[in-house]
């Protein structure tokens, strides 16, 4: 493998890992703090991409402002989501699955009706390549990787060092025990949902700039998010980082070796194989 | 019971009622096939395993039967049960190593498993034609003494009746299984696998059994589907269809046997009825789901239970009042 | 906090509506749903005035033609535009007063059913059209598995079907006698592309191929390879397959680039695949010529970005070029008025209906077998891209291809520039 291919694939692996972790962390938060299997995460990813597009192209704002605004808007949507879609059905997994699926159906078809025929893409945050002595790489991909990593690190620090964050971890560990400690469950759950939506929004906006937008880009991302969370193990927040990194590397390097559809199957197969030997995930607690 | 017999008679007379409008016969046939699949999903779920990859097992049966009838000139009547067996085999092979995996882990692994199966079907494109498998043989003509020769070429009516009979037989088997010793063991495992094991129920055995039975019927229905539509696409068996199957079951109601039947019927028929809305048709589906999830906690069948409870309550009050009045 | 959240949610849902109403910045944005309704309303209005103006003794009859297009699902981005193009055709054709059969004047009316981008959706839609609505003519079909599924319904019923694209020999050939194809398809472009390379890029010797893993490549790649080699070029290595649901194409493009090609062919795909692949290839430093098939160059440029949209060739039109045929210019002005948008895909859809109507006119009958025979016997047929002939007997086994000089465009700095019409040989 020559320098260009290695550099390009390596950057790709890191960038994919960053996006996967952004999605997976939000999904994991919802799962461990609230027990919610949020299938609608894919719709959040997609809607965020379109919102970012509207801010940038429709309103003419700068790329960075649009990004921040999108994250804020989607975070606010998280409040709505928690209050009206998750809280009423708290504890009833089946109904939460149905409402999440209803969200996907409604959001995807709404988007299809409104903007379906137009092929769109969030404008590049920065374009062009950085040239090194033997190879060149896309500036935007490096930037996306850095943004993702920075946000994630900041988030982890935030979670572990603020009261809200620690409350979240407490609820994730032991729901009943947390209530006995006097933690306001509903506020914590809202907090978790807001963070999850904000992370998905960041992933969606960045993904929308690196790739493209259409009403169905979220579906693939959802599968990846679930892969990472299951690989890491439910209940483990730091495991998501390792899981995301592993999956990013697999998804970037495997196509170099295999061809076509076989790459999808093999990538998943590796994950399933790992789970065969460690059903609770790499870092999870015994089920 | 009487209502059930009446319903079955109605179903047999249905083509007469709709005056053999071929398009609606087509929709009913599809609904019947999916009723088998979703009911088999519920059977698997009885043992506490919510499979989010069930459409893939339908696909295994469909492709297996489609391929062997194409390549080996086997009669479809023989190939269809073989398709069910193939699906069952795959399910057992995959399910057995994962019998220690529970609850949500199982669901997610079943999701991955479903995707892998469909991807592998696409990898085997020399036989399966990747995105599309064509020219699958029709059901070959059968000779029923007394009625004569029945051909399936270009006719929806024979397909409808045969599908109806198939569905009724499959549902009967699944129902009896659920109310047998096996079914009781399944429910025990689902409630608490620890208690069940302590009473001597072999969890691994019964879980694999549930998977085997459920996936056999899914594969059977899939193979039947293949010889009806004559063309297969991997899109029909991917992860989104799997999720939809779960949705049909949950919206209909998981607690009762009739749940999947009602859920599938409504959620498959309504989008077909509102076809004229074109792009807006999925919104109707979304609206139904939202209504059900907010108003009917147990799914649509739960609605009947709620009504029945309220009816009984008001009856009891009437009796109490009349007794008090005396 | 909650109230704020609700307000923001409402704003978020309303935003796309608000923005679309304000001035548009890009060329490729539209409110397709509402404008289609407006166009349909205009169509109905014009149709009734046409009928009122007709002075034939009998009132005009309506010939219903089925339209099999995906309005939801991944294929809807392109196929909704096909539907819009067909609606434009319907309006224009009825104004021409061309169709008179046995003394009765006919207007056409398209009935669309949503294929939903799935095989079972195609079967259901086709069943509805053939059995419920009772159409005898159908237009539509791009993606192989949807075309295959629809064929299982239309062929036994002897419904005459015009598809727009083919990849797989199972979906179109002697086994589908009632299917015609109105546009050039996968293997037809290799020849003109190779000729262009030989004429303009004499240094190009090796070509890498990126193509979707949908079962087609094992069938058409040998033909493509033969065509390329007949011009003195060769494949740089094994063709690179990418899965249909891939989002990040980096590794697949890298694989192709590792073969050290001088040029790259993207054989089949959509703008959502080719756009990213073009961008990745240019970002990796590849400067050689890259060819697509017939996709919308504007969409590809929108995704790839200005810097990457260079030295890219595709067999489609530049909507505002003075070299376009009169028909295309007319279509573009009609679509601008009706949809406030000019897209090459409108032309694509228009062409299929245009060819179909010529066959019906030649047959002078609405019997599908008669039309089929008449169409096969058409020596010359007019297409939106210019004069065409019927071909395909050797290439596909059945003489049901409409063959014409295919348009050829180039992307230069993100702009679409028309090059010319390239002859296509389709024996």
Tab-separated table of N, CA and C in Angstrom, chain A residues 131-231:
chain	number	residue	atom	x	y	z
A	131	UNK	N	-1.283	19.218	1.235
A	131	UNK	CA	-0.329	18.377	0.523
A	131	UNK	C	0.909	18.137	1.375
A	132	UNK	N	1.211	16.885	1.547
A	132	UNK	CA	2.470	16.527	2.202
A	132	UNK	C	3.430	16.002	1.149
A	133	UNK	N	4.550	15.504	1.602
A	133	UNK	CA	5.595	15.175	0.611
A	133	UNK	C	5.194	13.998	-0.249
A	134	UNK	N	4.479	13.034	0.295
A	134	UNK	CA	4.186	11.876	-0.554
A	134	UNK	C	2.713	11.723	-0.865
A	135	UNK	N	1.888	12.548	-0.191
A	135	UNK	CA	0.465	12.319	-0.354
A	135	UNK	C	-0.291	13.603	-0.029
A	136	UNK	N	-1.567	13.584	-0.276
A	136	UNK	CA	-2.410	14.721	0.090
A	136	UNK	C	-3.715	14.195	0.671
A	137	UNK	N	-4.249	14.946	1.626
A	137	UNK	CA	-5.504	14.520	2.241
A	137	UNK	C	-6.473	15.691	2.306
A	138	UNK	N	-7.738	15.357	2.326
A	138	UNK	CA	-8.779	16.367	2.359
A	138	UNK	C	-8.729	17.122	3.675
A	139	UNK	N	-8.713	18.448	3.597
A	139	UNK	CA	-8.669	19.246	4.830
A	139	UNK	C	-9.906	19.031	5.658
A	140	UNK	N	-11.030	18.914	4.966
A	140	UNK	CA	-12.275	18.821	5.712
A	140	UNK	C	-12.330	17.554	6.542
A	141	UNK	N	-11.846	16.456	5.989
A	141	UNK	CA	-11.913	15.207	6.736
A	141	UNK	C	-11.091	15.288	8.009
A	142	UNK	N	-9.907	15.928	7.892
A	142	UNK	CA	-9.078	16.082	9.091
A	142	UNK	C	-9.802	16.962	10.102
A	143	UNK	N	-10.400	18.026	9.605
A	143	UNK	CA	-11.106	18.944	10.493
A	143	UNK	C	-12.238	18.237	11.217
A	144	UNK	N	-13.020	17.455	10.451
A	144	UNK	CA	-14.142	16.741	11.053
A	144	UNK	C	-13.651	15.817	12.157
A	145	UNK	N	-12.542	15.137	11.875
A	145	UNK	CA	-11.989	14.246	12.882
A	145	UNK	C	-11.644	15.019	14.148
A	146	UNK	N	-11.006	16.156	13.977
A	146	UNK	CA	-10.615	16.938	15.142
A	146	UNK	C	-11.812	17.458	15.916
A	147	UNK	N	-12.798	17.975	15.165
A	147	UNK	CA	-13.994	18.475	15.844
A	147	UNK	C	-14.636	17.370	16.650
A	148	UNK	N	-14.804	16.215	15.993
A	148	UNK	CA	-15.431	15.093	16.685
A	148	UNK	C	-14.666	14.715	17.938
A	149	UNK	N	-13.351	14.578	17.798
A	149	UNK	CA	-12.547	14.174	18.943
A	149	UNK	C	-12.621	15.209	20.056
A	150	UNK	N	-12.505	16.482	19.676
A	150	UNK	CA	-12.529	17.545	20.685
A	150	UNK	C	-13.838	17.544	21.453
A	151	UNK	N	-14.940	17.473	20.705
A	151	UNK	CA	-16.245	17.488	21.368
A	151	UNK	C	-16.380	16.306	22.314
A	152	UNK	N	-15.930	15.140	21.839
A	152	UNK	CA	-16.090	13.939	22.662
A	152	UNK	C	-15.273	14.044	23.940
A	153	UNK	N	-14.021	14.508	23.784
A	153	UNK	CA	-13.193	14.629	24.984
A	153	UNK	C	-13.814	15.630	25.957
A	154	UNK	N	-14.250	16.775	25.387
A	154	UNK	CA	-14.882	17.785	26.250
A	154	UNK	C	-16.085	17.205	26.959
A	155	UNK	N	-16.853	16.404	26.226
A	155	UNK	CA	-18.060	15.827	26.803
A	155	UNK	C	-17.733	14.885	27.952
A	156	UNK	N	-16.730	14.063	27.749
A	156	UNK	CA	-16.364	13.109	28.798
A	156	UNK	C	-15.922	13.858	30.049
A	157	UNK	N	-15.120	14.896	29.841
A	157	UNK	CA	-14.692	15.692	30.989
A	157	UNK	C	-15.900	16.299	31.686
A	158	UNK	N	-16.812	16.803	30.853
A	158	UNK	CA	-18.021	17.417	31.401
A	158	UNK	C	-18.818	16.413	32.221
A	159	UNK	N	-18.990	15.233	31.667
A	159	UNK	CA	-19.812	14.237	32.342
A	159	UNK	C	-19.190	13.825	33.657
A	160	UNK	N	-17.886	13.676	33.640
A	160	UNK	CA	-17.275	13.135	34.842
A	160	UNK	C	-17.035	14.183	35.919
A	161	UNK	N	-17.092	15.441	35.538
A	161	UNK	CA	-16.736	16.458	36.521
A	161	UNK	C	-17.857	17.401	36.926
A	162	UNK	N	-18.990	17.323	36.238
A	162	UNK	CA	-20.083	18.188	36.682
A	162	UNK	C	-21.116	17.361	37.424
A	163	UNK	N	-21.935	18.055	38.166
A	163	UNK	CA	-22.943	17.342	38.956
A	163	UNK	C	-23.940	16.660	38.040
A	164	UNK	N	-24.384	17.416	37.015
A	164	UNK	CA	-25.360	16.832	36.094
A	164	UNK	C	-24.827	15.556	35.487
A	165	UNK	N	-23.570	15.648	35.055
A	165	UNK	CA	-22.970	14.493	34.399
A	165	UNK	C	-22.899	13.299	35.339
A	166	UNK	N	-22.493	13.573	36.558
A	166	UNK	CA	-22.383	12.468	37.506
A	166	UNK	C	-23.741	11.904	37.859
A	167	UNK	N	-24.731	12.781	37.875
A	167	UNK	CA	-26.088	12.291	38.116
A	167	UNK	C	-26.503	11.337	37.019
A	168	UNK	N	-26.124	11.705	35.787
A	168	UNK	CA	-26.445	10.849	34.660
A	168	UNK	C	-25.811	9.482	34.818
A	169	UNK	N	-24.532	9.486	35.185
A	169	UNK	CA	-23.838	8.213	35.366
A	169	UNK	C	-24.495	7.402	36.474
A	170	UNK	N	-24.939	8.115	37.522
A	170	UNK	CA	-25.585	7.417	38.637
A	170	UNK	C	-26.871	6.751	38.182
A	171	UNK	N	-27.677	7.475	37.433
A	171	UNK	CA	-28.933	6.903	36.954
A	171	UNK	C	-28.654	5.717	36.048
A	172	UNK	N	-27.597	5.833	35.234
A	172	UNK	CA	-27.262	4.733	34.333
A	172	UNK	C	-26.854	3.494	35.114
A	173	UNK	N	-26.166	3.721	36.201
A	173	UNK	CA	-25.693	2.573	36.990
A	173	UNK	C	-26.831	1.880	37.714
A	174	UNK	N	-27.603	2.663	38.448
A	174	UNK	CA	-28.655	2.064	39.252
A	174	UNK	C	-29.787	3.059	39.387
A	175	UNK	N	-30.858	2.763	38.698
A	175	UNK	CA	-31.955	3.706	38.607
A	175	UNK	C	-32.579	3.967	39.977
A	176	UNK	N	-32.902	2.891	40.650
A	176	UNK	CA	-33.614	3.060	41.920
A	176	UNK	C	-32.722	3.743	42.953
A	177	UNK	N	-31.463	3.292	42.977
A	177	UNK	CA	-30.536	3.889	43.926
A	177	UNK	C	-30.388	5.380	43.715
A	178	UNK	N	-30.399	5.776	42.448
A	178	UNK	CA	-30.259	7.200	42.153
A	178	UNK	C	-31.437	7.984	42.690
A	179	UNK	N	-32.644	7.444	42.514
A	179	UNK	CA	-33.802	8.180	43.028
A	179	UNK	C	-33.721	8.301	44.537
A	180	UNK	N	-33.238	7.228	45.184
A	180	UNK	CA	-33.122	7.277	46.639
A	180	UNK	C	-32.158	8.356	47.088
A	181	UNK	N	-31.196	8.670	46.202
A	181	UNK	CA	-30.247	9.721	46.529
A	181	UNK	C	-30.834	11.107	46.335
A	182	UNK	N	-32.044	11.179	45.789
A	182	UNK	CA	-32.670	12.478	45.628
A	182	UNK	C	-32.390	13.121	44.276
A	183	UNK	N	-31.901	12.315	43.353
A	183	UNK	CA	-31.626	12.880	42.027
A	183	UNK	C	-32.947	13.044	41.288
A	184	UNK	N	-33.112	14.194	40.670
A	184	UNK	CA	-34.315	14.434	39.877
A	184	UNK	C	-34.205	13.640	38.582
A	185	UNK	N	-34.918	12.496	38.536
A	185	UNK	CA	-34.784	11.582	37.399
A	185	UNK	C	-35.147	12.252	36.098
A	186	UNK	N	-36.267	12.955	36.115
A	186	UNK	CA	-36.748	13.489	34.843
A	186	UNK	C	-35.804	14.526	34.273
A	187	UNK	N	-35.238	15.331	35.160
A	187	UNK	CA	-34.327	16.334	34.645
A	187	UNK	C	-33.067	15.674	34.098
A	188	UNK	N	-32.629	14.632	34.780
A	188	UNK	CA	-31.449	13.922	34.287
A	188	UNK	C	-31.728	13.292	32.940
A	189	UNK	N	-32.912	12.699	32.803
A	189	UNK	CA	-33.233	12.066	31.524
A	189	UNK	C	-33.304	13.110	30.421
A	190	UNK	N	-33.887	14.266	30.740
A	190	UNK	CA	-33.934	15.333	29.730
A	190	UNK	C	-32.530	15.734	29.338
A	191	UNK	N	-31.672	15.848	30.329
A	191	UNK	CA	-30.271	16.217	30.071
A	191	UNK	C	-29.627	15.215	29.125
A	192	UNK	N	-29.839	13.930	29.419
A	192	UNK	CA	-29.246	12.894	28.578
A	192	UNK	C	-29.784	12.975	27.162
A	193	UNK	N	-31.090	13.186	27.025
A	193	UNK	CA	-31.668	13.242	25.693
A	193	UNK	C	-31.128	14.429	24.921
A	194	UNK	N	-31.008	15.570	25.606
A	194	UNK	CA	-30.489	16.750	24.920
A	194	UNK	C	-29.085	16.491	24.397
A	195	UNK	N	-28.247	15.885	25.236
A	195	UNK	CA	-26.880	15.593	24.789
A	195	UNK	C	-26.896	14.630	23.609
A	196	UNK	N	-27.739	13.591	23.718
A	196	UNK	CA	-27.787	12.608	22.629
A	196	UNK	C	-28.192	13.266	21.326
A	197	UNK	N	-29.226	14.107	21.383
A	197	UNK	CA	-29.670	14.771	20.161
A	197	UNK	C	-28.604	15.721	19.636
A	198	UNK	N	-27.944	16.416	20.537
A	198	UNK	CA	-26.910	17.354	20.098
A	198	UNK	C	-25.768	16.611	19.403
A	199	UNK	N	-25.388	15.459	19.965
A	199	UNK	CA	-24.324	14.675	19.339
A	199	UNK	C	-24.749	14.194	17.958
A	200	UNK	N	-25.996	13.694	17.874
A	200	UNK	CA	-26.475	13.242	16.564
A	200	UNK	C	-26.505	14.399	15.591
A	201	UNK	N	-26.864	15.598	16.097
A	201	UNK	CA	-26.915	16.767	15.224
A	201	UNK	C	-25.526	17.101	14.702
A	202	UNK	N	-24.540	17.038	15.572
A	202	UNK	CA	-23.171	17.319	15.138
A	202	UNK	C	-22.752	16.311	14.070
A	203	UNK	N	-23.025	15.037	14.360
A	203	UNK	CA	-22.658	13.995	13.391
A	203	UNK	C	-23.364	14.227	12.065
A	204	UNK	N	-24.648	14.569	12.126
A	204	UNK	CA	-25.420	14.768	10.899
A	204	UNK	C	-24.921	15.941	10.082
A	205	UNK	N	-24.592	17.046	10.757
A	205	UNK	CA	-24.111	18.209	10.010
A	205	UNK	C	-22.756	17.929	9.384
A	206	UNK	N	-21.864	17.340	10.156
A	206	UNK	CA	-20.539	17.039	9.619
A	206	UNK	C	-20.642	16.010	8.495
A	207	UNK	N	-21.451	14.963	8.757
A	207	UNK	CA	-21.634	13.941	7.717
A	207	UNK	C	-22.245	14.536	6.466
A	208	UNK	N	-23.187	15.472	6.668
A	208	UNK	CA	-23.811	16.094	5.514
A	208	UNK	C	-22.839	16.890	4.670
A	209	UNK	N	-21.781	17.392	5.306
A	209	UNK	CA	-20.782	18.150	4.550
A	209	UNK	C	-19.784	17.223	3.864
A	210	UNK	N	-19.429	16.147	4.552
A	210	UNK	CA	-18.439	15.244	3.963
A	210	UNK	C	-19.057	14.388	2.872
A	211	UNK	N	-20.309	13.961	3.075
A	211	UNK	CA	-20.958	13.092	2.109
A	211	UNK	C	-22.019	13.872	1.329
A	212	UNK	N	-23.286	13.628	1.632
A	212	UNK	CA	-24.357	14.325	0.938
A	212	UNK	C	-25.603	14.165	1.785
A	213	UNK	N	-26.725	14.739	1.327
A	213	UNK	CA	-27.969	14.632	2.085
A	213	UNK	C	-29.035	13.929	1.269
A	214	UNK	N	-29.698	12.987	1.870
A	214	UNK	CA	-30.979	12.560	1.323
A	214	UNK	C	-31.767	11.959	2.483
A	215	UNK	N	-33.088	11.763	2.334
A	215	UNK	CA	-33.877	11.396	3.509
A	215	UNK	C	-33.494	10.052	4.129
A	216	UNK	N	-32.594	9.300	3.503
A	216	UNK	CA	-32.355	7.949	4.012
A	216	UNK	C	-30.931	7.698	4.470
A	217	UNK	N	-30.135	8.785	4.604
A	217	UNK	CA	-28.750	8.556	4.999
A	217	UNK	C	-28.636	8.076	6.432
A	218	UNK	N	-29.677	8.298	7.220
A	218	UNK	CA	-29.582	7.929	8.626
A	218	UNK	C	-29.617	6.437	8.869
A	219	UNK	N	-30.262	5.694	7.974
A	219	UNK	CA	-30.473	4.265	8.228
A	219	UNK	C	-29.165	3.527	8.440
A	220	UNK	N	-28.201	3.752	7.530
A	220	UNK	CA	-26.923	3.069	7.656
A	220	UNK	C	-26.221	3.478	8.953
A	221	UNK	N	-26.288	4.766	9.284
A	221	UNK	CA	-25.624	5.269	10.483
A	221	UNK	C	-26.196	4.632	11.731
A	222	UNK	N	-27.499	4.380	11.727
A	222	UNK	CA	-28.120	3.767	12.904
A	222	UNK	C	-27.522	2.394	13.151
A	223	UNK	N	-27.383	1.622	12.060
A	223	UNK	CA	-26.814	0.280	12.213
A	223	UNK	C	-25.404	0.371	12.779
A	224	UNK	N	-24.615	1.331	12.271
A	224	UNK	CA	-23.256	1.481	12.779
A	224	UNK	C	-23.263	1.848	14.250
A	225	UNK	N	-24.171	2.776	14.616
A	225	UNK	CA	-24.237	3.197	16.022
A	225	UNK	C	-24.535	2.006	16.914
A	226	UNK	N	-25.504	1.202	16.506
A	226	UNK	CA	-25.871	0.029	17.309
A	226	UNK	C	-24.710	-0.937	17.385
A	227	UNK	N	-24.008	-1.119	16.251
A	227	UNK	CA	-22.845	-2.004	16.252
A	227	UNK	C	-21.851	-1.570	17.301
A	228	UNK	N	-21.547	-0.268	17.317
A	228	UNK	CA	-20.535	0.223	18.248
A	228	UNK	C	-20.992	0.020	19.688
A	229	UNK	N	-22.257	0.343	19.946
A	229	UNK	CA	-22.751	0.246	21.330
A	229	UNK	C	-22.743	-1.187	21.812
A	230	UNK	N	-23.174	-2.105	20.952
A	230	UNK	CA	-23.198	-3.508	21.360
A	230	UNK	C	-21.787	-4.040	21.518
A	231	UNK	N	-20.900	-3.623	20.620
A	231	UNK	CA	-19.522	-4.066	20.706
A	231	UNK	C	-18.899	-3.574	22.004
